[in-house]
Rosetta silent file (secondary structure, phi, psi, omega in degrees, C-alpha in Angstrom):
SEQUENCE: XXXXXXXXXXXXXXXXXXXXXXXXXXXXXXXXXXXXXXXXXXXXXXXXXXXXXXXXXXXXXXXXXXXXXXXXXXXXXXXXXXXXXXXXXXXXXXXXXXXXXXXXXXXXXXXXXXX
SCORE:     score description
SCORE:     0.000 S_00000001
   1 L     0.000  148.393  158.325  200.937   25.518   57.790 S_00000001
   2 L   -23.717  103.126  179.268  198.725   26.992   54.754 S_00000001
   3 E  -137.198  152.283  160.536  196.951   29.592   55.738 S_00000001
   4 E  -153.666  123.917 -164.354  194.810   32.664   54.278 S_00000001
   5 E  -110.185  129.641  176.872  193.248   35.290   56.233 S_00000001
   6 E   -90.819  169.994 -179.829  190.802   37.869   54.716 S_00000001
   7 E  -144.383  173.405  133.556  190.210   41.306   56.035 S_00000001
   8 L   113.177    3.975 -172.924  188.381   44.461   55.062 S_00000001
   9 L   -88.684 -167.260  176.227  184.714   43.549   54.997 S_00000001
  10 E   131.884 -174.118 -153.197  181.634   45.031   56.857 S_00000001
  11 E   -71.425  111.182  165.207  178.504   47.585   56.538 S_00000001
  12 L  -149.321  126.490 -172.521  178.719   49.606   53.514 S_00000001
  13 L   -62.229  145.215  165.436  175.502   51.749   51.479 S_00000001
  14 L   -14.747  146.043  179.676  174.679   51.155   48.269 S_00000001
  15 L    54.972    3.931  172.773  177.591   53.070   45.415 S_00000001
  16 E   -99.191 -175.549 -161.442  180.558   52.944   48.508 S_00000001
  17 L  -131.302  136.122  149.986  183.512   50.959   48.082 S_00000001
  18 L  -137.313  171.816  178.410  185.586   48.806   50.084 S_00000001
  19 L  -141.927  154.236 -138.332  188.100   47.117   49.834 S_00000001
  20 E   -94.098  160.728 -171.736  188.983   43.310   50.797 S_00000001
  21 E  -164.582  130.691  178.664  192.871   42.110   51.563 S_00000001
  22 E  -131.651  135.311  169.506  193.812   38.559   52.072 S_00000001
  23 E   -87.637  111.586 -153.456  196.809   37.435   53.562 S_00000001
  24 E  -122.886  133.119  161.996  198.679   33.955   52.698 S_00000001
  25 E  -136.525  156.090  160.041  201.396   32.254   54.585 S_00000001
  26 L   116.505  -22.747 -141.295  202.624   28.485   54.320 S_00000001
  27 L  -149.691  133.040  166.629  202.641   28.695   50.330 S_00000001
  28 L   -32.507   48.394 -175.839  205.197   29.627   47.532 S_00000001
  29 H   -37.026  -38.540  161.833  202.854   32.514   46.568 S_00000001
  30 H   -30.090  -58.032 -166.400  204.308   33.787   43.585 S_00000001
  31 H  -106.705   47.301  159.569  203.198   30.880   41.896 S_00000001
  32 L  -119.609  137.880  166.643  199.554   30.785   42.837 S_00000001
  33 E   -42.625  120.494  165.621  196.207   31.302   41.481 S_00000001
  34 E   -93.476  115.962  145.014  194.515   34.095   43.643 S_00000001
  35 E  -132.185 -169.551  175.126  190.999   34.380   43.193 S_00000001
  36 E  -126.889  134.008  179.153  187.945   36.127   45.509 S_00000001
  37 E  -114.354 -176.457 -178.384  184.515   34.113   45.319 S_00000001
  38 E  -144.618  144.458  160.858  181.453   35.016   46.941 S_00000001
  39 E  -146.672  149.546 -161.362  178.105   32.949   48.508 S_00000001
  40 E  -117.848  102.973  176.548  174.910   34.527   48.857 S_00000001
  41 L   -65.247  151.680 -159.592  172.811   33.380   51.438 S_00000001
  42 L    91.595  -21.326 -175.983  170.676   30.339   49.872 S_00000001
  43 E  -123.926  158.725 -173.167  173.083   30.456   47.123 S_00000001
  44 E   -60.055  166.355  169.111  176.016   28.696   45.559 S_00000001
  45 E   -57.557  146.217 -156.241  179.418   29.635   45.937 S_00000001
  46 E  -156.260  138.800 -166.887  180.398   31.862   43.061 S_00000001
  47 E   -80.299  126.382  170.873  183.997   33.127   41.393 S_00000001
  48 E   -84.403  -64.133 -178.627  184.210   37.077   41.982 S_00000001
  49 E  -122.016  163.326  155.379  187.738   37.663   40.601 S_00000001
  50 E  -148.790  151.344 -178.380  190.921   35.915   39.573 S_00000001
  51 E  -152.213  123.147 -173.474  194.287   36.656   39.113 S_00000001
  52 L   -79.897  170.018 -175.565  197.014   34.415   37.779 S_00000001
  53 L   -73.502   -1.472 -174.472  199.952   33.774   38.729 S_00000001
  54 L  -118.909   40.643 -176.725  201.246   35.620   35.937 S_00000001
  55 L    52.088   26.153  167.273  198.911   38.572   36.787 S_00000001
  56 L   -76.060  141.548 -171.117  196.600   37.910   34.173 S_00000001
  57 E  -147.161  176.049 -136.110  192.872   38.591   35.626 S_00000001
  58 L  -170.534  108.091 -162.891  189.552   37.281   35.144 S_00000001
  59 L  -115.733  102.963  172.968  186.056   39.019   36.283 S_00000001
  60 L   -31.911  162.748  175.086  182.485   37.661   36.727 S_00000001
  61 L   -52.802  -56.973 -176.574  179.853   39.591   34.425 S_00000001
  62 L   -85.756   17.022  162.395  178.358   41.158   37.268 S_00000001
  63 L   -79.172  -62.351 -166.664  181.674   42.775   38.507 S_00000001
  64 L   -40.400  141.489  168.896  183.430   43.997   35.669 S_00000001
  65 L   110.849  -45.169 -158.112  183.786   47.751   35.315 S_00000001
  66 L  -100.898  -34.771 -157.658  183.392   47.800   39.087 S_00000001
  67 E  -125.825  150.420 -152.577  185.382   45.713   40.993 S_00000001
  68 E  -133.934   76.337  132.514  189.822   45.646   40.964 S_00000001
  69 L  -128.377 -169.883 -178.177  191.835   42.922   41.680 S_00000001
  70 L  -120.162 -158.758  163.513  195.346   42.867   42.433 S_00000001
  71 L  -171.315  115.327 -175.004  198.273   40.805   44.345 S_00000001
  72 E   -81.066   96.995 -157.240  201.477   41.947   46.112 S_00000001
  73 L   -99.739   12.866  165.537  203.802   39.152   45.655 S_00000001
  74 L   -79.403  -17.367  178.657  206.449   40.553   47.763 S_00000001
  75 L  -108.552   -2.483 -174.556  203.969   40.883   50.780 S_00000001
  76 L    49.673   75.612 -156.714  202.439   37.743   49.624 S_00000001
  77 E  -135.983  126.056  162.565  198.991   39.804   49.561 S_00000001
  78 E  -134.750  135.336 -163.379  196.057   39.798   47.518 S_00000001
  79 E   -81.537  150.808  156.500  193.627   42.220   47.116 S_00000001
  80 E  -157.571  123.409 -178.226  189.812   43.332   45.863 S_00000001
  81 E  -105.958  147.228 -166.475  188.738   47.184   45.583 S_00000001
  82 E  -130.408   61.844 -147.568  185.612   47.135   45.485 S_00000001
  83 L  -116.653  138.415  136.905  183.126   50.501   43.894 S_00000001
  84 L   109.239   45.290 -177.278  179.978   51.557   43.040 S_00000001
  85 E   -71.814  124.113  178.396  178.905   48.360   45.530 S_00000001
  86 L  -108.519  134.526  158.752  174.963   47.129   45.155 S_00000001
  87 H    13.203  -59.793 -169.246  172.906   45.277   47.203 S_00000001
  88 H   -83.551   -9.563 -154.520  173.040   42.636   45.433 S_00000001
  89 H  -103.867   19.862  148.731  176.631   42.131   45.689 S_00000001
  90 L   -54.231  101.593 -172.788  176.075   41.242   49.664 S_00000001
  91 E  -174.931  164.968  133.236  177.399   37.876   50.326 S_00000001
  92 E   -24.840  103.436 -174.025  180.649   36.225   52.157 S_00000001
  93 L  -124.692  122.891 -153.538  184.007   36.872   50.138 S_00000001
  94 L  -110.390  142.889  175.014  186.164   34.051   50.674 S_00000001
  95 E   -97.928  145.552 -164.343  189.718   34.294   49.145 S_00000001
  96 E  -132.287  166.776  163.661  190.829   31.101   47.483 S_00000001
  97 E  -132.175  131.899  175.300  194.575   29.780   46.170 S_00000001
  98 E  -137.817  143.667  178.354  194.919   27.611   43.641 S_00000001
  99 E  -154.978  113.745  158.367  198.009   25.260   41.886 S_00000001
 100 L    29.826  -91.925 -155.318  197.037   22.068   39.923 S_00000001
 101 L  -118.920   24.045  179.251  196.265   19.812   43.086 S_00000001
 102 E  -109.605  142.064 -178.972  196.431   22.003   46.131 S_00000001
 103 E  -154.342  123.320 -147.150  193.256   24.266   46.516 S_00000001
 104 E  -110.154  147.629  148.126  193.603   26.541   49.663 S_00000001
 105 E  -106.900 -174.710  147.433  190.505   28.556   51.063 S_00000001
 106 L   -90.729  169.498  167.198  189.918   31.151   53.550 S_00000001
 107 L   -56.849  -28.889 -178.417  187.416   31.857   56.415 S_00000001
 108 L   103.624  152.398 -179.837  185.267   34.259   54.410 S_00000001
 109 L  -155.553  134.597  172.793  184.706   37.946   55.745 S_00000001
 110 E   -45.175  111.640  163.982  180.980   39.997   55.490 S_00000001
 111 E  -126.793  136.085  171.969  180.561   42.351   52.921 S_00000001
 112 E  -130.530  110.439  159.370  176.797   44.018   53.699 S_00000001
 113 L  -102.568  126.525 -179.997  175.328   46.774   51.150 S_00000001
 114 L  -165.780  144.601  157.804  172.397   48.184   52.975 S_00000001
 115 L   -89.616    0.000    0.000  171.337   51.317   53.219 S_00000001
């Protein structure tokens, strides 16, 4: 069945980096939309990254400059490095797949900036 499992989150201070890795099985991957969202508690869900299927990418405002991603379509793997990480950027980061009428998510995995 469809599946996508994230990895890589957890406690990190203000300006450190980490970096998030989601794993898809069940789905042609090559020809899927990757992207990584975020929610904030109290707040909506919100598009972090994207990456097309033809590697073409796509950044929220308050990412760019900062945040990387990529996708490994031989491991059927997609990726988010993640630097110079603020506060603010503390939220759930749920990996999503997308093709026209299939829309796949993940569980979501913890990213915490705290000092």
């Amino acid at each position: 069945h469809v599946q996508l499992v994230e990895s890589g989150g957890g406690l990190v201070q203000p300006g450190g980096s980490l970096r998030l890795s989601c794993a898809a099985s069940g789905i042609i991957f090559k020809i899927y939309h990757m992207g990584w969202y975020r929610q904030a508690p109290g707040k909506r869900r919100e598009l972090v990254a994207l990456i097309t299927s033809g590697a073409s990418t796509n950044y929220a405002d308050s990412v760019k400059g900062r945040f990387t991603i990529s996708r490994d379509n031989a491991k059927n793997m997609v990726y988010l490095q993640m630097n110079s990480l603020k506060p603010e950027d503390t939220a759930v980061y749920y990996c999503n797949a997308n093709l026209v009428n299939n829309n796949v998510w993940g569980q979501g995995t913890q990213v915490t900036v705290s000092s």
